[in-house]
């Protein structure tokens, strides 16, 4: 991402014991005198955002704007979001991995593009208390360790079907069909399990992974000096039928054409890279 004066951001790795729960943490702060707006790529992960200092705002699809007071949960992130950090604002973002949100909150679910305070999911004010404790801590590593300790009692064991979905690595076969046969369940039952524990269908994530492959290929090519993007090569390598299908996915996920993405990618944050 483009380096902006006074804007600092970085990823923070998760200890091995928590790699099933969080993919990583992300921190951003604005030490400049003007508000800074960034775009967050879809990740198909649910995120928990802690806001410190000046209140941060997110613009979600349908152009609805929300202000984060202390913390909120949003996701799975299926389309690009804009977020604005005013001067003296900072955020710490926990990125739930795979089925971790549902292992944490049980069968609680949130509607797409409908942010919610995590206390409402557990019917208690423990996250408000957690935010108050985090607000007193200066170092992000200490904040994260505090979040991890806080999380331990809430994490449930992984569902057997979810375990099989996560472990499925045969790209030549359908996980839904394969797992349904193995467990003597209907394909519809496996599809419902997928949606329940991950927040999205197998079809949705397959489409997104194809798009993500295109994004990564474009970024790699764009980083090479004097190398132009061969869009037909992108279409072929990533498995698109034609150029219109590639453009349709870019419009769906980012509301940008591929060429516009190439132009503005320096202000876009890829949460998976």
XYZ file of C-alpha atoms in Angstrom:
273
model
C 0.000 0.000 0.000
C 1.049 3.556 -0.635
C 2.853 5.161 2.292
C 0.955 8.200 3.504
C 2.467 10.829 5.778
C 1.535 10.069 9.380
C -0.278 6.830 8.511
C 1.177 3.683 10.047
C -0.188 0.185 9.538
C 1.097 -3.348 9.922
C 0.075 -6.964 10.438
C 0.819 -8.844 13.637
C 1.293 -12.613 13.613
C -0.664 -14.922 15.894
C 1.029 -17.411 18.264
C 0.797 -21.034 17.002
C -1.686 -21.972 19.745
C -4.232 -19.540 18.278
C -3.657 -20.058 14.549
C -6.968 -21.932 14.242
C -8.837 -18.941 15.664
C -7.205 -15.821 14.214
C -5.332 -15.507 10.918
C -3.620 -12.317 12.112
C -4.171 -8.961 13.791
C -3.970 -5.657 11.968
C -3.099 -2.249 13.399
C -3.469 1.182 11.812
C -3.079 4.697 13.184
C -3.245 8.245 11.852
C -0.705 10.659 13.305
C -1.234 13.291 10.604
C -3.395 16.427 10.715
C -5.920 15.236 8.129
C -8.307 12.299 7.831
C -7.042 9.324 5.818
C -9.341 6.956 3.926
C -8.293 3.471 2.871
C -10.104 0.640 1.100
C -10.199 -2.864 2.559
C -10.436 -5.726 0.074
C -12.985 -8.466 0.773
C -11.486 -11.380 2.685
C -14.498 -13.591 3.500
C -13.415 -13.317 7.115
C -15.360 -11.840 10.001
C -13.457 -9.093 11.785
C -13.625 -7.568 15.250
C -12.514 -3.937 15.284
C -11.327 -2.129 18.416
C -11.216 1.647 18.021
C -9.039 3.879 20.200
C -8.635 7.636 20.174
C -10.761 9.586 17.707
C -13.734 7.590 16.424
C -13.188 5.704 13.165
C -15.841 5.387 10.456
C -16.539 2.626 7.934
C -18.505 2.944 4.708
C -20.146 -0.372 3.931
C -21.923 -1.465 0.716
C -25.029 0.551 -0.147
C -22.952 3.574 1.023
C -24.097 3.316 4.628
C -21.650 4.955 7.041
C -21.098 3.794 10.597
C -18.927 5.133 13.379
C -17.121 2.785 15.736
C -17.398 3.893 19.325
C -15.358 1.163 21.019
C -15.679 -2.135 19.186
C -17.838 -3.963 16.674
C -18.046 -7.171 14.680
C -18.520 -7.127 10.920
C -18.535 -9.852 8.322
C -17.857 -12.015 6.600
C -16.347 -9.232 4.488
C -17.642 -10.099 1.009
C -17.236 -6.719 -0.686
C -14.752 -3.867 -0.402
C -15.124 -1.441 2.505
C -13.780 2.082 2.933
C -12.610 3.149 6.368
C -11.584 6.628 7.493
C -9.153 7.370 10.299
C -9.367 10.971 11.531
C -6.294 12.507 13.172
C -5.279 10.670 16.370
C -7.358 7.600 15.539
C -6.147 4.023 15.743
C -7.680 0.598 15.220
C -6.720 -2.919 16.210
C -8.460 -5.582 14.127
C -8.813 -9.271 14.981
C -9.379 -11.425 11.888
C -11.335 -14.598 12.629
C -10.176 -17.610 10.618
C -12.409 -20.190 8.901
C -15.109 -21.273 11.398
C -13.588 -19.442 14.372
C -16.295 -16.780 14.651
C -18.910 -19.475 15.179
C -16.694 -21.431 17.567
C -16.377 -18.222 19.557
C -19.980 -17.012 19.504
C -21.815 -20.324 19.088
C -24.600 -20.323 16.556
C -24.946 -16.565 16.668
C -24.953 -15.021 13.221
C -24.861 -11.496 11.879
C -26.591 -10.297 8.758
C -24.321 -9.348 5.884
C -23.295 -5.679 6.005
C -24.934 -5.306 9.430
C -22.289 -4.437 12.051
C -23.052 -5.376 15.632
C -21.470 -4.835 19.029
C -20.045 -8.190 20.206
C -21.727 -7.826 23.614
C -25.065 -8.227 21.831
C -23.974 -11.627 20.534
C -23.180 -12.932 24.019
C -25.817 -10.962 25.953
C -23.232 -9.631 28.382
C -20.936 -6.604 28.559
C -17.623 -8.473 28.582
C -16.333 -6.812 25.396
C -17.024 -3.339 26.724
C -14.942 -4.305 29.745
C -12.265 -5.787 27.470
C -12.077 -2.555 25.457
C -11.623 -0.550 28.680
C -8.692 -2.765 29.652
C -7.132 -2.591 26.179
C -7.445 1.186 26.165
C -5.080 1.331 29.145
C -2.427 -0.789 27.416
C 0.160 0.963 25.233
C 1.939 -1.842 23.360
C -0.024 -3.760 20.733
C 1.719 -7.033 21.541
C 0.442 -6.700 25.117
C -3.033 -5.809 23.845
C -3.095 -8.892 21.640
C -1.901 -11.169 24.435
C -4.717 -9.778 26.567
C -7.263 -10.494 23.800
C -5.933 -14.036 23.406
C -6.167 -14.727 27.144
C -9.676 -13.287 27.141
C -10.669 -15.560 24.239
C -9.625 -18.898 25.735
C -12.808 -19.701 27.727
C -15.105 -18.851 24.812
C -13.637 -21.063 22.093
C -15.637 -24.254 21.479
C -14.353 -27.451 19.894
C -14.570 -27.568 16.113
C -17.538 -29.352 14.533
C -16.624 -32.622 12.776
C -18.093 -31.571 9.425
C -16.368 -28.170 9.618
C -13.099 -29.995 10.305
C -13.538 -32.040 7.134
C -14.408 -28.971 5.053
C -11.286 -27.135 6.252
C -9.086 -30.181 5.663
C -10.415 -30.893 2.173
C -7.594 -30.330 -0.333
C -8.694 -32.190 -3.477
C -9.026 -29.479 -6.108
C -10.420 -31.949 -8.634
C -13.519 -32.872 -6.622
C -16.364 -31.068 -4.903
C -15.959 -30.887 -1.106
C -19.739 -30.859 -0.685
C -20.239 -34.048 -2.702
C -17.210 -35.841 -1.258
C -18.012 -35.037 2.378
C -21.711 -35.829 1.956
C -20.854 -39.322 0.672
C -18.313 -39.896 3.424
C -20.797 -38.976 6.168
C -23.909 -40.427 4.489
C -25.572 -37.022 4.491
C -27.290 -35.177 1.684
C -25.371 -32.540 -0.246
C -27.952 -30.045 0.975
C -27.060 -30.893 4.596
C -23.360 -30.262 3.926
C -24.193 -26.973 2.193
C -26.163 -25.886 5.266
C -23.266 -26.853 7.533
C -20.902 -24.815 5.351
C -23.112 -21.741 5.563
C -23.705 -22.161 9.303
C -20.105 -22.553 10.420
C -18.315 -20.362 7.885
C -20.908 -17.714 7.039
C -20.746 -18.394 3.295
C -21.361 -21.231 0.833
C -18.784 -23.409 -0.923
C -19.833 -21.835 -4.216
C -19.239 -18.324 -2.843
C -15.749 -19.070 -1.543
C -14.731 -20.849 -4.761
C -15.702 -17.787 -6.772
C -13.863 -15.509 -4.351
C -10.690 -17.636 -4.415
C -10.654 -17.368 -8.215
C -10.932 -13.582 -7.912
C -8.224 -13.489 -5.230
C -5.923 -15.456 -7.531
C -6.471 -12.800 -10.204
C -5.703 -10.007 -7.718
C -2.462 -11.674 -6.638
C -1.391 -12.253 -10.242
C -2.092 -8.624 -11.137
C -0.151 -7.366 -8.104
C 2.843 -9.567 -8.909
C 2.899 -8.427 -12.533
C 2.381 -4.760 -11.643
C 5.344 -4.870 -9.249
C 7.674 -5.816 -12.116
C 9.291 -2.896 -13.917
C 8.184 -2.361 -17.537
C 5.809 -5.345 -17.449
C 2.305 -4.772 -18.753
C -0.695 -6.754 -17.573
C -1.761 -9.384 -20.093
C -5.468 -9.544 -19.254
C -6.049 -12.612 -21.418
C -3.318 -14.426 -19.511
C -5.059 -13.497 -16.239
C -8.343 -14.822 -17.642
C -6.721 -18.109 -18.703
C -4.655 -18.747 -15.556
C -7.478 -17.912 -13.143
C -10.143 -19.913 -14.947
C -12.433 -17.162 -16.190
C -14.572 -17.827 -19.251
C -13.914 -14.450 -20.824
C -13.072 -10.815 -20.124
C -16.658 -9.888 -19.241
C -16.706 -12.451 -16.416
C -13.454 -11.044 -15.006
C -14.846 -7.498 -15.173
C -18.081 -8.653 -13.526
C -16.166 -10.064 -10.541
C -14.149 -6.869 -10.120
C -17.363 -4.846 -10.168
C -18.977 -7.228 -7.687
C -16.166 -7.322 -5.130
C -14.581 -3.873 -5.525
C -17.016 -1.790 -7.572
C -14.044 -1.102 -9.864
C -13.014 -2.295 -13.302
C -9.722 -4.264 -13.491
C -7.947 -1.258 -15.032
C -9.302 1.088 -12.336
C -8.115 -1.341 -9.667
C -4.656 -1.305 -11.215
C -4.671 2.492 -11.015
C -5.854 2.736 -7.396
C -4.348 -0.405 -5.862
C -1.850 1.585 -3.787
C -4.698 2.835 -1.588
C -6.260 -0.615 -1.209
C -5.418 -2.919 1.679
C -5.380 -6.647 0.962
C -6.082 -8.336 4.317
C -4.754 -11.662 3.060
C -1.312 -10.484 1.939
